[in-house]
């Protein structure tokens, strides 16, 4: 997964206006107690980040 796909998926489920704010605010244990933005800066794989977002938001299996 590439960064653009991660953002596209997040915007799809959270809305374009909210996805970036959510990425800066929500801390998730699945990515080391980081926000999405912090995880990206730390070099965590985009696929790992998406899986954490998917779990945090309790999204349907079809969006995994």
PDB file of C-alpha atoms in Angstrom, residues 18-45:
ATOM      1  CA  UNK A  18     -12.010  15.100   8.836  1.00  0.00           C
ATOM      2  CA  UNK A  19      -9.486  12.396   7.879  1.00  0.00           C
ATOM      3  CA  UNK A  20      -6.377  14.567   8.346  1.00  0.00           C
ATOM      4  CA  UNK A  21      -7.587  15.982  11.651  1.00  0.00           C
ATOM      5  CA  UNK A  22      -8.429  12.493  12.907  1.00  0.00           C
ATOM      6  CA  UNK A  23      -4.972  11.329  11.820  1.00  0.00           C
ATOM      7  CA  UNK A  24      -3.411  13.999  14.037  1.00  0.00           C
ATOM      8  CA  UNK A  25      -5.617  13.403  17.083  1.00  0.00           C
ATOM      9  CA  UNK A  26      -6.376   9.714  17.610  1.00  0.00           C
ATOM     10  CA  UNK A  27      -3.680   7.667  19.348  1.00  0.00           C
ATOM     11  CA  UNK A  28      -3.778   3.927  18.637  1.00  0.00           C
ATOM     12  CA  UNK A  29      -2.009   1.188  20.572  1.00  0.00           C
ATOM     13  CA  UNK A  30      -1.828  -0.993  17.437  1.00  0.00           C
ATOM     14  CA  UNK A  31       0.763   1.395  15.998  1.00  0.00           C
ATOM     15  CA  UNK A  32       2.816   1.883  19.128  1.00  0.00           C
ATOM     16  CA  UNK A  33       0.727   4.504  20.901  1.00  0.00           C
ATOM     17  CA  UNK A  34       1.007   6.871  17.960  1.00  0.00           C
ATOM     18  CA  UNK A  35      -1.354   8.839  15.804  1.00  0.00           C
ATOM     19  CA  UNK A  36      -1.512   8.076  12.094  1.00  0.00           C
ATOM     20  CA  UNK A  37       0.606  11.150  11.393  1.00  0.00           C
ATOM     21  CA  UNK A  38       3.221  10.119  13.949  1.00  0.00           C
ATOM     22  CA  UNK A  39       3.286   6.564  12.610  1.00  0.00           C
ATOM     23  CA  UNK A  40       3.873   7.829   9.067  1.00  0.00           C
ATOM     24  CA  UNK A  41       6.718  10.044  10.290  1.00  0.00           C
ATOM     25  CA  UNK A  42       8.196   7.086  12.200  1.00  0.00           C
ATOM     26  CA  UNK A  43       8.233   4.941   9.058  1.00  0.00           C
ATOM     27  CA  UNK A  44       5.501   2.479  10.037  1.00  0.00           C
ATOM     28  CA  UNK A  45       4.214   0.720   6.928  1.00  0.00           C
TER      29      UNK A  45
END
